[in-house]
PDB file of C-alpha atoms in Angstrom:
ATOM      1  CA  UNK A 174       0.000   0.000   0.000  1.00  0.00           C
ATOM      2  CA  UNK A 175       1.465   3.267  -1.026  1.00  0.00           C
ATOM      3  CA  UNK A 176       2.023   6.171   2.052  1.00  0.00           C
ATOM      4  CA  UNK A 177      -0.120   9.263   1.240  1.00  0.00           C
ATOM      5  CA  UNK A 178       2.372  12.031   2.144  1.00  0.00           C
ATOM      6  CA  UNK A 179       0.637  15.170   3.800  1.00  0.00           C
ATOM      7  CA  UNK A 180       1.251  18.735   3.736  1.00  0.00           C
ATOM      8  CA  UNK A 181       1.716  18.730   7.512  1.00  0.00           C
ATOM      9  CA  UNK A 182       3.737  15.532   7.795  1.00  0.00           C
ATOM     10  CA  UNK A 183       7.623  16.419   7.211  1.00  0.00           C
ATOM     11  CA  UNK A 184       8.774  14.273   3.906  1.00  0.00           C
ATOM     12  CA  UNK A 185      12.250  12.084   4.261  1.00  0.00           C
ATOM     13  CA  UNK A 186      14.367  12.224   1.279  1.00  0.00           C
ATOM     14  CA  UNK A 187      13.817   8.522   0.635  1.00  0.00           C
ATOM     15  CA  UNK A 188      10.259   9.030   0.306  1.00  0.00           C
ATOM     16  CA  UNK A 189      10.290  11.217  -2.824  1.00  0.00           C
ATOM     17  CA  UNK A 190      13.336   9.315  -4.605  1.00  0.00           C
ATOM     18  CA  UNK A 191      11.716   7.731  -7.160  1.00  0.00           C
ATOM     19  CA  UNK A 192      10.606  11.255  -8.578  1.00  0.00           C
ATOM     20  CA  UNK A 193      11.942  12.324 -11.608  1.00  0.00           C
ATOM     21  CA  UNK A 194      13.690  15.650 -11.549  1.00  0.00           C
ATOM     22  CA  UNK A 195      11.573  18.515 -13.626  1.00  0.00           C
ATOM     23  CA  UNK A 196      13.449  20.134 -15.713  1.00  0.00           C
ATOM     24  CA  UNK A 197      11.514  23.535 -17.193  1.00  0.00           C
ATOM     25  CA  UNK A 198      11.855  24.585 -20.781  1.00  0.00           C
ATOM     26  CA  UNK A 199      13.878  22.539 -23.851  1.00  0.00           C
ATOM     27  CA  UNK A 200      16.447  25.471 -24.616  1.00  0.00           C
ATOM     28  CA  UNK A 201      20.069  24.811 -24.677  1.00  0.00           C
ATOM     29  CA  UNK A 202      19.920  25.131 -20.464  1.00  0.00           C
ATOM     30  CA  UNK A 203      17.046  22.649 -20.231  1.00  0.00           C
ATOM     31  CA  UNK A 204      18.818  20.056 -22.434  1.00  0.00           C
ATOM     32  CA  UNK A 205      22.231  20.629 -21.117  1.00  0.00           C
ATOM     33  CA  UNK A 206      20.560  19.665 -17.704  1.00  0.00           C
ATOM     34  CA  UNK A 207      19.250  16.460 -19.088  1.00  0.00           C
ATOM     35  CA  UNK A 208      22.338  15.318 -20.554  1.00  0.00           C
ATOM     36  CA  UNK A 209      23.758  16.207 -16.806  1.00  0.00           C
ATOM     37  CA  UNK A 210      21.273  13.653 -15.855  1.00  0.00           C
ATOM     38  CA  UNK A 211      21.616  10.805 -17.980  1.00  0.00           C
ATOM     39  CA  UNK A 212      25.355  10.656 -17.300  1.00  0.00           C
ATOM     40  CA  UNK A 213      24.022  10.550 -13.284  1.00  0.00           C
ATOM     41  CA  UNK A 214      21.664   8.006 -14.206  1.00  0.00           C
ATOM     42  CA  UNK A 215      18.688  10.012 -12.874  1.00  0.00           C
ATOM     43  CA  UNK A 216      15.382   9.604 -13.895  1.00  0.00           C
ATOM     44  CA  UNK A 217      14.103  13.506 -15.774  1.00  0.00           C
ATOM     45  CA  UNK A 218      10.815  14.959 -17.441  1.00  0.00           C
ATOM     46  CA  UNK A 219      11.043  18.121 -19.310  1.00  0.00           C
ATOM     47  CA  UNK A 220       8.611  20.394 -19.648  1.00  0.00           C
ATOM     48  CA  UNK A 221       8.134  23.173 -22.840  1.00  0.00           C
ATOM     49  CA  UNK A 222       5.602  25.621 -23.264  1.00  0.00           C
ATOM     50  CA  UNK A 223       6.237  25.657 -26.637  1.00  0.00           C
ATOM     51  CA  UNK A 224       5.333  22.901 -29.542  1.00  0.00           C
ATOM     52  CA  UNK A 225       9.383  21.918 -30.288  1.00  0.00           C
ATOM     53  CA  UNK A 226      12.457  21.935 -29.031  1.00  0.00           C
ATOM     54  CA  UNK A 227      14.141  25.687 -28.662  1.00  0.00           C
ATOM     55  CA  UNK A 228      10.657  27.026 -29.850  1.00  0.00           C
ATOM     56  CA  UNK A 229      11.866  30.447 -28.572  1.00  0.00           C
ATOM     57  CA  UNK A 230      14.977  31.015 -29.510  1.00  0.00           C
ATOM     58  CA  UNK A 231      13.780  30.035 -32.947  1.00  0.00           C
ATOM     59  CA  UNK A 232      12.016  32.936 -33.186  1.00  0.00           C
ATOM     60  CA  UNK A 233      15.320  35.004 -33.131  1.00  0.00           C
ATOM     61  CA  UNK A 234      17.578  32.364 -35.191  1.00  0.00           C
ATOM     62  CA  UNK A 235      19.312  34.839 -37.405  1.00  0.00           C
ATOM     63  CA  UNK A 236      20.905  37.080 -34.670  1.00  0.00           C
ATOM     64  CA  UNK A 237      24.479  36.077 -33.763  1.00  0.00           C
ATOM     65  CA  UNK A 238      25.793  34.850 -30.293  1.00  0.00           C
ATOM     66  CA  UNK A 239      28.766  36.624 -29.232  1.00  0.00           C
ATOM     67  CA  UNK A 240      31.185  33.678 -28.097  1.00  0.00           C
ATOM     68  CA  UNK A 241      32.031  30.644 -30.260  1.00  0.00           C
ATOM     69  CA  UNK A 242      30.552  27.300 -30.019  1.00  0.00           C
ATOM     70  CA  UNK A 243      33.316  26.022 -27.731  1.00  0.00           C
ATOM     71  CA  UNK A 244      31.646  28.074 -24.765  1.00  0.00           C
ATOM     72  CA  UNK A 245      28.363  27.240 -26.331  1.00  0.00           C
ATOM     73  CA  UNK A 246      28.344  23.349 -25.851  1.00  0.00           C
ATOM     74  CA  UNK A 247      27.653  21.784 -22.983  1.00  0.00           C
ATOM     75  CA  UNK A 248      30.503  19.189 -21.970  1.00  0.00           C
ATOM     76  CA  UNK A 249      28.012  16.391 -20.850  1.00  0.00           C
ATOM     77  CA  UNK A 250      25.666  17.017 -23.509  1.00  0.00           C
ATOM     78  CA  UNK A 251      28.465  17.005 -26.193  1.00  0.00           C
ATOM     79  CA  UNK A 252      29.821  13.282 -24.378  1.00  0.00           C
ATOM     80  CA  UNK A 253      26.481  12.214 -25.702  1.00  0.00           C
ATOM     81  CA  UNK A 254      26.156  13.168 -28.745  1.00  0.00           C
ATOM     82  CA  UNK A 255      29.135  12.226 -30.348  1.00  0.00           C
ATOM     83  CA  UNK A 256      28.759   8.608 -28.782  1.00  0.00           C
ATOM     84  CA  UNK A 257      25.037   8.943 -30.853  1.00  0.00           C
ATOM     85  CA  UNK A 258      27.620  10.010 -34.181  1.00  0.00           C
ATOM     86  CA  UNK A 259      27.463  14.004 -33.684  1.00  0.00           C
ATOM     87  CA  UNK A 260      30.051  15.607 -35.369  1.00  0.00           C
ATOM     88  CA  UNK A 261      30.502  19.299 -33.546  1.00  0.00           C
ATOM     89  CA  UNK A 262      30.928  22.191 -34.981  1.00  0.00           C
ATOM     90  CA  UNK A 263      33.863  24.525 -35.138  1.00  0.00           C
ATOM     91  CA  UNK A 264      34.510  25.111 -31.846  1.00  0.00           C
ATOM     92  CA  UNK A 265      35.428  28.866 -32.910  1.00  0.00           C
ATOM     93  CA  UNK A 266      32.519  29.370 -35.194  1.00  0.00           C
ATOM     94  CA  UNK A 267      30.385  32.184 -33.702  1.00  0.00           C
ATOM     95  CA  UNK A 268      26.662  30.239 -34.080  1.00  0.00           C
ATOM     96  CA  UNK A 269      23.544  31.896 -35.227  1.00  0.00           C
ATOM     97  CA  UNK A 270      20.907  31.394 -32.848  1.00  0.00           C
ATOM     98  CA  UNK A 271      19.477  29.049 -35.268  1.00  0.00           C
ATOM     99  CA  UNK A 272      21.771  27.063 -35.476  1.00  0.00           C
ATOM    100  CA  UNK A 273      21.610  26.760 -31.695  1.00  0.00           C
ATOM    101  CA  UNK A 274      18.042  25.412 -32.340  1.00  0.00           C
ATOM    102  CA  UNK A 275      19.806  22.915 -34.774  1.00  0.00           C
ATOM    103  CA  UNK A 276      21.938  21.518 -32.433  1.00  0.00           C
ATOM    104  CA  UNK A 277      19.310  21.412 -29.755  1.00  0.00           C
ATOM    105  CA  UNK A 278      17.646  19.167 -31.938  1.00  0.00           C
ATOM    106  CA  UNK A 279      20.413  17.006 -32.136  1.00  0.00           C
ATOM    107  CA  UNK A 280      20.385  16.123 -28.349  1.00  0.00           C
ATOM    108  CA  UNK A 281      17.238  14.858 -28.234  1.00  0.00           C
ATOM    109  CA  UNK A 282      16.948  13.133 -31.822  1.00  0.00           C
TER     110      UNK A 282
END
């Protein structure tokens, strides 16, 4: 029989373990965080407001980031892609933010 856990009662860690970890909005931060997460072997859900991946930066995909895409690219999230056959970009390109969005897609394809 399951525990009901109430607002009054204090919780124990051990109680809410088997909860994933919420992760909000599928941007570069949100997926960077999951790829955190699968190398720890912990359980995620992510949630987006919007209909794909990077929905808003997509909306402002031709401006240009100021720093190249080797401070763009999360380490973790980079481990697993190129184990899944990623080939990165130029780590001194400066990317658009579309192709931010494009690479977004990649982690989760």
């Amino acid at each position: 029989m399951e525990k009901q856990i109430s607002l009054q009662e204090p919780v124990h860690q051990g109680e809410l373990s088997h909860l994933p970890v919420a992760i909000i909005g599928a941007g570069p931060i949100g997926l960077a965080a999951a790829a955190h997460l699968i190398e720890a072997g912990q359980f995620f859900i992510i949630f987006e407001a919007g209909s794909k991946v990077g929905e808003n930066i997509s909306k402002w995909g031709h401006v240009r980031l100021f720093s190249p895409w080797q401070y763009n690219v999360d380490k973790a999230a980079e481990r697993l892609l190129t184990k899944n056959g990623w080939i990165d970009p130029s780590p001194d390109e400066l990317p658009t933010d579309m192709s931010f969005v494009i690479w977004n897609k990649g982690c989760i394809l």
